[in-house]
XYZ file of C-alpha atoms in Angstrom:
555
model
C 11.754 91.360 100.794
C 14.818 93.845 99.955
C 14.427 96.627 102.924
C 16.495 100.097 102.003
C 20.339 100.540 103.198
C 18.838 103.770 105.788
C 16.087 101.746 107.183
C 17.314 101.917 110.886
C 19.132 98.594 111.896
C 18.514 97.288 115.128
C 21.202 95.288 116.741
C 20.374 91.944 118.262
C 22.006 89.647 120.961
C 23.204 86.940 119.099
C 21.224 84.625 121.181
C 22.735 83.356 124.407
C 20.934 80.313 125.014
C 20.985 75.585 125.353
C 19.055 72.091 126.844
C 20.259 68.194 126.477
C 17.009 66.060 125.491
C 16.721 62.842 124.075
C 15.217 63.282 120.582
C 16.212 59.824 118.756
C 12.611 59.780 117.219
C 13.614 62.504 115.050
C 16.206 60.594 113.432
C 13.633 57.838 112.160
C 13.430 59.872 109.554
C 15.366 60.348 106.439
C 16.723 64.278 106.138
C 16.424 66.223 102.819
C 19.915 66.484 100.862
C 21.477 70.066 101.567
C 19.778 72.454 99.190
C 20.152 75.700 97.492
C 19.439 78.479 98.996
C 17.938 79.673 96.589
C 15.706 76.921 96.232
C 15.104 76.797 99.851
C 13.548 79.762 100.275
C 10.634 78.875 97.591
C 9.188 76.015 100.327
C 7.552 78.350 103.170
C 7.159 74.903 104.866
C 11.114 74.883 104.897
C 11.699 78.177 105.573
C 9.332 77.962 108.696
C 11.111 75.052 110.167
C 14.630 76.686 109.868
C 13.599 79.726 111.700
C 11.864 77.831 114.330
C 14.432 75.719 115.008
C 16.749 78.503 115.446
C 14.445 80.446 117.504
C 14.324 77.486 119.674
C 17.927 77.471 119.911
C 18.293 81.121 120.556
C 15.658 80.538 123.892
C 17.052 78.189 125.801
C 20.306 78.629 128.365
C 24.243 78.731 127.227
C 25.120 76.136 129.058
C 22.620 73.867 127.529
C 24.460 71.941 124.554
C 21.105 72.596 122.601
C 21.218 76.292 122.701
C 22.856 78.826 119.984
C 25.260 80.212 121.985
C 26.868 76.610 123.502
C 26.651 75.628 119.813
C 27.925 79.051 118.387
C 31.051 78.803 121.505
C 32.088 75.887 120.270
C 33.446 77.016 117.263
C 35.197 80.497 119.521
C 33.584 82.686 121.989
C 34.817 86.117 123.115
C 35.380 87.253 126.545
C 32.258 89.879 126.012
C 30.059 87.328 124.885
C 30.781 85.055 127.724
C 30.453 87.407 130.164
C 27.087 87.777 129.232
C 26.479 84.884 129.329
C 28.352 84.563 132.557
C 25.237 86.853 133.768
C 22.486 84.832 132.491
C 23.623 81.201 133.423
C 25.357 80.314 136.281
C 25.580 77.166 134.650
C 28.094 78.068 131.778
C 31.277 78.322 134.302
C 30.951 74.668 134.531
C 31.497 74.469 130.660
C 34.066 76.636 130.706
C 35.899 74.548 133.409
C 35.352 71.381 131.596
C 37.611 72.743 128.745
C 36.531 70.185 125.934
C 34.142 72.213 124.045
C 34.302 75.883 123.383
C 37.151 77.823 121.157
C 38.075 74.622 119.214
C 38.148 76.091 115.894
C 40.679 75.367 113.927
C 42.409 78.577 113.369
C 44.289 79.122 116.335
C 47.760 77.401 115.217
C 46.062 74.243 115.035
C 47.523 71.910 111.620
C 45.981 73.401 108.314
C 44.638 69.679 107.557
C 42.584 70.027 110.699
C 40.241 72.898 108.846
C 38.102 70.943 106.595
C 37.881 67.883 109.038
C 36.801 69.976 111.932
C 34.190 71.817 110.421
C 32.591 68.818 108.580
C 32.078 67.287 111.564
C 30.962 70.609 113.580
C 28.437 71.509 111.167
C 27.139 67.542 111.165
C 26.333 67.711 114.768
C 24.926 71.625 114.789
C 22.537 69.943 111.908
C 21.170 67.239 114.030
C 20.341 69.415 117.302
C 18.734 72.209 114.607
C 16.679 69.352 112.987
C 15.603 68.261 116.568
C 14.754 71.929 117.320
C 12.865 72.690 114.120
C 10.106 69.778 115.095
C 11.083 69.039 111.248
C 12.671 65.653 110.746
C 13.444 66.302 107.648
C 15.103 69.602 107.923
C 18.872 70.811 106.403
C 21.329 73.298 106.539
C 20.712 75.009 103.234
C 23.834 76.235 101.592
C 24.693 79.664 100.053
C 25.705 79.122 96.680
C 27.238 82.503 95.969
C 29.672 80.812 93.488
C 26.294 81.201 90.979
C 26.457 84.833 89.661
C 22.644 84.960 90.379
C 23.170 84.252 93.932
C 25.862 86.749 94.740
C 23.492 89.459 96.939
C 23.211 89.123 100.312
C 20.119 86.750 100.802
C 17.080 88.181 101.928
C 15.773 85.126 103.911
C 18.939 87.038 106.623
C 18.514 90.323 105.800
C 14.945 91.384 106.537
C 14.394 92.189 110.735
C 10.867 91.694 110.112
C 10.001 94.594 112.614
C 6.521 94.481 114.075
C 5.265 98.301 113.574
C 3.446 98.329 116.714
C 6.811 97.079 118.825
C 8.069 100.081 119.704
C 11.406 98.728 121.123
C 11.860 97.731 117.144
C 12.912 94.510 117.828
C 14.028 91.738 114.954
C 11.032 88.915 114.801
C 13.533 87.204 112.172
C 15.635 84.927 114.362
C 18.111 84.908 111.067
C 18.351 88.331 110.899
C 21.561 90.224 112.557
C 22.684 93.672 111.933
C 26.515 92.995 112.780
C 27.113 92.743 109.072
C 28.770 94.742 106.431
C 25.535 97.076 105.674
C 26.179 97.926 102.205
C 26.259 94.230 101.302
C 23.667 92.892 103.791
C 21.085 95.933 102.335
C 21.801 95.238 98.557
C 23.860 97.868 97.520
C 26.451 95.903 96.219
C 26.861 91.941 96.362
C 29.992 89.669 96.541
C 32.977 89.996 93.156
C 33.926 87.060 91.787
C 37.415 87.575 93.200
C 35.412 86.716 96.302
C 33.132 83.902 95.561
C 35.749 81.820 93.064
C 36.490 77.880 94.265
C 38.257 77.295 90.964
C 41.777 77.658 93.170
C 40.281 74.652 95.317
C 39.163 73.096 92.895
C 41.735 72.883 90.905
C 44.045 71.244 93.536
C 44.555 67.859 92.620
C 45.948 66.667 96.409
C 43.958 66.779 99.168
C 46.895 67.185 101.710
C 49.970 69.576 100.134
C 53.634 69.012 100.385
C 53.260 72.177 102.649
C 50.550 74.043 104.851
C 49.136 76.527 102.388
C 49.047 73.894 99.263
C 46.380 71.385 98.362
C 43.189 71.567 99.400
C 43.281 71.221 103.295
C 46.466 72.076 103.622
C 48.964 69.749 105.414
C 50.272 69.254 109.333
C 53.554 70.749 109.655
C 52.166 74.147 110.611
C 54.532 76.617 110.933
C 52.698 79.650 111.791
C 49.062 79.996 112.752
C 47.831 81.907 110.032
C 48.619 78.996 107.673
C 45.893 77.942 105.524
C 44.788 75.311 102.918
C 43.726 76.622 99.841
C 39.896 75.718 100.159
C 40.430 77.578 103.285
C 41.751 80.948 101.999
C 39.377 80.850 99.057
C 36.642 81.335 99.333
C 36.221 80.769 102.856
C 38.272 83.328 104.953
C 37.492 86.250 102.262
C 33.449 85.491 102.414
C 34.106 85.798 106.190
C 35.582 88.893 105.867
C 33.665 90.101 103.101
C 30.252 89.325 105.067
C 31.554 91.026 108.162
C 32.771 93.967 106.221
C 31.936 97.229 107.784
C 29.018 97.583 109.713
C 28.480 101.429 109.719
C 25.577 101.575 112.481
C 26.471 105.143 113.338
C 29.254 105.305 112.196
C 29.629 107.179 108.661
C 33.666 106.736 109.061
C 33.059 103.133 108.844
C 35.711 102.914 112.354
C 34.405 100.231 113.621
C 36.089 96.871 113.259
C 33.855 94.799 111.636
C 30.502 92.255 112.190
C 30.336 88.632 114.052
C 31.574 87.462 110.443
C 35.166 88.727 110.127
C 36.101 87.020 113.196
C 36.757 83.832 114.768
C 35.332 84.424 118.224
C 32.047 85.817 117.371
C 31.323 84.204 113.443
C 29.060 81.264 114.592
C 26.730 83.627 116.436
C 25.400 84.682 113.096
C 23.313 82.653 111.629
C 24.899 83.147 107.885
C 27.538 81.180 109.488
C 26.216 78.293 108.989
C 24.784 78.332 105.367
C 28.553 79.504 104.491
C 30.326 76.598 105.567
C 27.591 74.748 104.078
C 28.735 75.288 101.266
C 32.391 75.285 101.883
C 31.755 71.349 102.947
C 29.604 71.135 99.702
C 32.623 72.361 97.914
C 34.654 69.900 99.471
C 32.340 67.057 98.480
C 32.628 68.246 94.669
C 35.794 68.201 94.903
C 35.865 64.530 96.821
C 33.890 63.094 93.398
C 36.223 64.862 91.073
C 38.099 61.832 89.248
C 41.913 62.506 89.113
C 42.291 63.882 92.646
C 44.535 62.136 95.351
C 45.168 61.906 99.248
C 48.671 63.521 98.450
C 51.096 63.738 101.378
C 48.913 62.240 104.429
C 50.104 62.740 107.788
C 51.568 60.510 109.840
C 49.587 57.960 111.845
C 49.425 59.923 115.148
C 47.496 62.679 113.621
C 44.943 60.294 112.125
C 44.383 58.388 115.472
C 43.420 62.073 117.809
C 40.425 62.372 119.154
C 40.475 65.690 120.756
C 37.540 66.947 119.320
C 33.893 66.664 121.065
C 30.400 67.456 119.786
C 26.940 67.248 121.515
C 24.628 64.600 119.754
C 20.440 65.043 119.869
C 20.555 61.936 122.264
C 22.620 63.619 124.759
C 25.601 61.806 124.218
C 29.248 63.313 123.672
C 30.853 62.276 120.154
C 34.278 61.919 119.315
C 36.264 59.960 117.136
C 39.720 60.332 115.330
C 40.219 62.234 112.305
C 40.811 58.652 110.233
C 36.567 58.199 110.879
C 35.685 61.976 109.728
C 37.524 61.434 106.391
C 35.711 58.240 105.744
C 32.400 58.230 103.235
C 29.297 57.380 105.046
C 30.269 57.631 108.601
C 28.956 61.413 108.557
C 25.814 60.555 106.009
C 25.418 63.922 104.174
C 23.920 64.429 101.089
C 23.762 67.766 98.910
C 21.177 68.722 95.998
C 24.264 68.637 93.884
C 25.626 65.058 94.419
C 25.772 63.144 91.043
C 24.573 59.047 91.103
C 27.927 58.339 89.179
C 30.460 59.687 92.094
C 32.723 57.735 93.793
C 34.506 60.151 96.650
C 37.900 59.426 97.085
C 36.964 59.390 100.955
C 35.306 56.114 99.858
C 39.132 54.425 100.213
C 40.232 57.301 103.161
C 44.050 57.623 103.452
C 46.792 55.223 104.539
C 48.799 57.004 107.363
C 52.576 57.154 107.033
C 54.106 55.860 110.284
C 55.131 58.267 112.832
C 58.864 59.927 111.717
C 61.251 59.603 114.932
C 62.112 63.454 114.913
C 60.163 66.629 116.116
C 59.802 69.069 113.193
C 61.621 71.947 114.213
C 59.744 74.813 112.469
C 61.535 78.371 111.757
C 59.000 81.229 111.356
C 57.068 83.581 113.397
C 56.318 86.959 114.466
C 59.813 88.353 116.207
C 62.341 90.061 114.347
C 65.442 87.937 113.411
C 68.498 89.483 112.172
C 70.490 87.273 109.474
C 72.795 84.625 110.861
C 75.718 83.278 109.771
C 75.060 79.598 110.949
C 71.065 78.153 111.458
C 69.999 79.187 114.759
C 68.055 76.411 117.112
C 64.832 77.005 115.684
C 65.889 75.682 112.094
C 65.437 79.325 110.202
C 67.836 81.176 108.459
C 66.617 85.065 107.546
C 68.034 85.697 103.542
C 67.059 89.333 103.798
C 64.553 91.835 105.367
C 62.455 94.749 104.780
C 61.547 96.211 108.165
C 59.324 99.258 108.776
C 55.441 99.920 108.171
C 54.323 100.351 104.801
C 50.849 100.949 103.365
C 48.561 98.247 101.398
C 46.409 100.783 98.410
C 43.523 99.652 97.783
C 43.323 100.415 93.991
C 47.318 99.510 92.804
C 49.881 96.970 93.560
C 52.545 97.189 95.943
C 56.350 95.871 94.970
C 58.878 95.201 97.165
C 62.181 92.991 96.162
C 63.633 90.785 98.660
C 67.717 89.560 97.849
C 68.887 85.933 97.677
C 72.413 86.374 98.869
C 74.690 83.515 98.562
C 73.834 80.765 101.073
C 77.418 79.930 102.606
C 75.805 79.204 105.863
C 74.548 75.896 104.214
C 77.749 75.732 102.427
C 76.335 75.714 98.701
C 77.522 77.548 95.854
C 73.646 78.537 94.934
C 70.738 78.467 96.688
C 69.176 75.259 94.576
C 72.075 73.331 95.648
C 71.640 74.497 99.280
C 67.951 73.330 99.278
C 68.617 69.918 97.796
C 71.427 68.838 100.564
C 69.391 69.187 103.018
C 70.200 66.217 105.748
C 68.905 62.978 105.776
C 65.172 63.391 107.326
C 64.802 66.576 106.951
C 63.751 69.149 104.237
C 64.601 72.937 103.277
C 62.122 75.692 102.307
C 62.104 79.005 101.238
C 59.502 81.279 102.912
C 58.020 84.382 102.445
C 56.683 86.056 105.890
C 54.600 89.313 105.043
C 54.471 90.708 108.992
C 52.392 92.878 111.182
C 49.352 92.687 108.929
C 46.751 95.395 110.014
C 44.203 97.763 109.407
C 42.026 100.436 111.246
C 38.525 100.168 109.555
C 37.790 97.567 107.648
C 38.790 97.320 103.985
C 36.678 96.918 101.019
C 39.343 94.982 99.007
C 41.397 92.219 99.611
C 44.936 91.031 98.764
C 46.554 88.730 96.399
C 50.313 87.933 96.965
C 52.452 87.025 94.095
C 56.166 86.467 93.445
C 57.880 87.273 90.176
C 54.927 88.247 88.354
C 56.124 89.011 84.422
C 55.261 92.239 83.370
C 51.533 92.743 81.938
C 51.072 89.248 83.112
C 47.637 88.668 84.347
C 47.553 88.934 88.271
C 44.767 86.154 88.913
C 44.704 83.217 90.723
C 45.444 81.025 87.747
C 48.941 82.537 87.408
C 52.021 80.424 88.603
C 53.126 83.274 90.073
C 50.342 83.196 92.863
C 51.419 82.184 96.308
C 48.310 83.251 98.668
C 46.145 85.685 99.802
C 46.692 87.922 102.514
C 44.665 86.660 105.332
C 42.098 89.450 107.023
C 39.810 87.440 108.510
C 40.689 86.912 112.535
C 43.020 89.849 112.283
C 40.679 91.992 114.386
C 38.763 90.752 117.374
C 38.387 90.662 121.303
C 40.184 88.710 123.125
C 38.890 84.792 123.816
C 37.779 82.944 126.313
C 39.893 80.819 127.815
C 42.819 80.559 125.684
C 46.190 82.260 124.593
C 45.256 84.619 121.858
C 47.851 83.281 119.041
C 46.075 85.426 116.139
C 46.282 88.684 117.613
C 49.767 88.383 118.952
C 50.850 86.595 115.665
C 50.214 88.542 113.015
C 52.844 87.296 110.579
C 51.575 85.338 107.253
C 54.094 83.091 105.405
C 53.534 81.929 102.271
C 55.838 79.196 100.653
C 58.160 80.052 97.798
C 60.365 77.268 97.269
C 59.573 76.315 93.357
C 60.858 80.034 92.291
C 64.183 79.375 94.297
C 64.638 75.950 93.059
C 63.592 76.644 89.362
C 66.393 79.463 88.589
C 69.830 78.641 90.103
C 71.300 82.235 89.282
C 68.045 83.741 91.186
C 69.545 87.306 92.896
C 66.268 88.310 94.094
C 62.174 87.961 94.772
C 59.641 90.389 93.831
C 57.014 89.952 95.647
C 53.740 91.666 94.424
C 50.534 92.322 96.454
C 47.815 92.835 94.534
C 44.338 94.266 95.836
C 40.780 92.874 94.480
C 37.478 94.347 95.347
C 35.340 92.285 97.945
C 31.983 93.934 96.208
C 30.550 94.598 93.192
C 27.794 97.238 92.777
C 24.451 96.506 92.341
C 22.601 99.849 93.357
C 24.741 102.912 93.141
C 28.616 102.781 93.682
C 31.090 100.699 95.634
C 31.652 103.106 98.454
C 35.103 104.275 98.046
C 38.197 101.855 100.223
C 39.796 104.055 102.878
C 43.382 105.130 101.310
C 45.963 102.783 103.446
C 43.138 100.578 105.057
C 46.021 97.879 105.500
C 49.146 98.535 106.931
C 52.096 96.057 106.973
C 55.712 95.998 110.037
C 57.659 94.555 106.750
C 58.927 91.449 105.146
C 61.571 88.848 104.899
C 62.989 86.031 103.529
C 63.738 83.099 105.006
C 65.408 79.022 104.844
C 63.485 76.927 107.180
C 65.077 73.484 107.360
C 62.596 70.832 109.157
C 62.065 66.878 109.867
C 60.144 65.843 107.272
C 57.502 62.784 107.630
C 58.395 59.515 105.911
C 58.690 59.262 102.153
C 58.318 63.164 101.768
């Protein structure tokens, strides 16, 4: 049922909790394809089973690899929640001190190409211990289709606590419920825009790996900055992230507080909407697998392909982990979804062919630190074209211009910068790159941001434009520090978006315009969208730089 926005939330723990058990019986038989929601929800049978098995989850210890919180650290955990957990289990320091399982997430300057990989197989293994749990062999993941206008609210099947009246602690019987979300979306006053919920960017990618790390569908492997991101990866999945997470508001009218588990990496897998969302971002990924036309693109070399540095907990007790080559191959993960067409042949059916290993480091330019423009390449391969330095505020309801100059290039000795980016030595490429820096906010926004370069004027600023590079990446930006790790994405808060083609394409190019453009995260559906905070993001400034780099074989 839909409970109203000023019912009083209670916050829950997130379940710390784990066991290792045997459990191969429940593999005998055949799981259901991944469903709709939507459809879900009308089998009480179904619905039962889910919330058992994450009950069951949620009870047992962290440090057993069956429990919520072991499964939910693997994908980040945050200092707070380990503590905790720290408290309850004894056990979990020996986790921590093995070192091969929690904070692997991808999104800690990890390769782009890693995301979808990664997650496929994360959410594959979760699956299998929740099945075990559930005491239903046949159970799935269900997957949030909020792509389908109809399915853009919050779903209920999370949202209701189910209080028992007579508690009087008011504590949450429904193990999916959590009140860490953005409280406006999670109570039905407004749902998800379609700025949001849109694949048709992934979608329309027609490489699977991109000539660079925020192109194609995955993304690619010469990451120069950990905030890089495929374009399945910014949309939808990093804006539903922050979107979900939003602002929770639990008393706090001035909406200060940072944001839910959702909108960040070290606490998102504690809430259980987690894992219908990526659900669905794999689901989107499949669609996009059986989509005739599409290609492998620019594959990394063989060494990527052959790691295996990633290891997940299997129902039998056993630790899996194979190279990327074997999660990128049809069948070895056997996954169905409701959607899946009889006709399909993935692509992953014939998986890549890895380039051999180029004999040269890539040496990246980018990053955080100021760098004042040189008048040879400096040792890290960049050279800054031009800077705007200083804060300046992200509106929430108009674009924001700023121009950027292309001075002549007679570091690279070129008479225009097209000619400098094509004599680039043997082995290695040049690139033009936008870095938007010191990214940040105070309370969490209700909008997000679209970058885009050279936008005509009265063009259409959507994602279909040309002129689209990227979106500005919130989610991660705020969040306590992590267990166990260096904390790239809060010391790193520079986003660089490649914007090569507009160099290349106009040989008399002076100058970039660069053009961020906000978009709602909500829609209303009761009442109005409650009204962005004036300067909810903040930026340190911008600049413009040539990043020259080994390139892989054949690239």
């Amino acid at each position: 049922m839909r409970i109203g926005r000023r019912r009083f939330l209670v916050g829950t723990a997130g379940g710390l909790c784990a066991s290792i058990s045997g459990g191969g019986s429940a593999l005998a038989v055949t799981s259901m394809p991944r469903m709709k929601l939507s459809k879900f929800v009308t089998d009480p049978a179904r619905v039962a089973a889910l919330k058992k098995g994450v009950a069951t989850m949620k009870s047992r210890k962290p440090s057993s690899p069956k429990s919520w919180f072991y499964q939910a650290a693997i994908h980040a955990v945050s200092n707070a929640f380990l503590q905790q957990a720290l408290q309850q289990d004894a056990g979990v320091q020996a986790v921590v001190n093995d070192g091969r399982f929690w904070t692997k997430c991808p999104h800690f300057g990890a390769p782009s190409a890693d995301f979808l990989l990664w997650h496929r197989a994360y959410l594959y293994y979760f699956e299998r211990l929740l099945r075990e749990a559930s005491g239903d062999p046949t159970l799935s993941v269900p997957y949030w289709d909020y792509g389908d206008p109809a399915d853009r609210a919050f779903p209920d099947l999370f949202a209701d606590p189910d209080i028992d009246p007579a508690d009087p602690q008011k504590r949450p019987r429904n193990p999916l419920f959590d009140s860490r979300r953005d409280q406006a979306l999670m109570y039905g006053v407004v749902e998800l825009s379609d700025d949001v919920v849109s694949a048709a960017p992934a979608l329309s990618q027609k490489l699977f790996f991109g000539d660079t790390e925020d192109s194609g569908l995955a993304g690619a492997v010469l990451d120069s900055n950990p905030r890089t991101r495929g374009v399945l990866e910014q949309i939808p999945h990093d804006v539903i992230h922050f979107a979900v997470g939003g602002a929770v508001g639990v008393n706090d009218p001035a909406a200060t507080q940072v944001g839910g588990l959702m909108s960040s990496p070290p606490t998102a897998a504690f809430d259980p909407i987690f894992w219908v969302h990526h659900a669905n971002i794999d689901r989107i990924w499949r669609t996009w697998d059986c989509t005739s036309g599409n290609s492998w693109g620019n594959p990394p070399d063989a060494t990527w392909f052959a790691k295996k540095d990633w290891y997940f907990n299997d129902v039998d007790g056993s630790i899996q982990s194979h190279d990327r080559l074997y999660y990128l191959t049809d069948g070895n993960l056997p996954v169905k979804y409701d959607t899946d067409t009889g006709g399909c042949i993935p692509l992953s059916k014939n998986p890549p062919t890895p380039k051999p290993a180029p004999l040269v480091v890539a040496a990246n330019g980018g990053g955080a630190t100021p760098m004042a423009a040189s008048a040879a390449p400096p040792a890290s391969g960049s050279v800054v074209l031009d800077m705007k330095a200083g804060t300046m505020s992200l509106p929430p309801d108009r674009p924001t211009n700023q121009l950027l100059a292309i001075p002549p290039m007679k570091v690279f000795a070129a008479p225009s910068a097209p000619a400098a980016l094509s004599a680039a030595p043997s082995g290695t490429r040049r690139r033009v790159i936008l870095e938007i820096a010191g990214v940040d906010y105070k309370a969490p926004p209700s909008v997000g941001y679209n970058v885009f370069v050279n936008l005509p004027e009265r063009a259409s600023p959507d994602r279909a434009s040309p002129n689209f590079v990227g979106t500005l990446a919130l989610f991660g930006l705020k969040h306590e520090p992590m267990a166990g790790m260096k904390d790239e994405m809060s010391t790193d808060t520079a986003q660089q978006f490649d914007v090569t083609r507009f160099v290349r394409s106009t040989p008399d190019l002076k100058q970039l315009q660069v053009t961020i453009m906000p978009f709602s995260l909500y829609r209303p559906r009761k009442g109005e969208v409650p009204k962005p905070a004036e300067a909810g993001v903040v930026l340190g400034g911008m600049r413009l730089l040539v990043v020259e780099e080994a390139t892989l074989p054949n690239r």
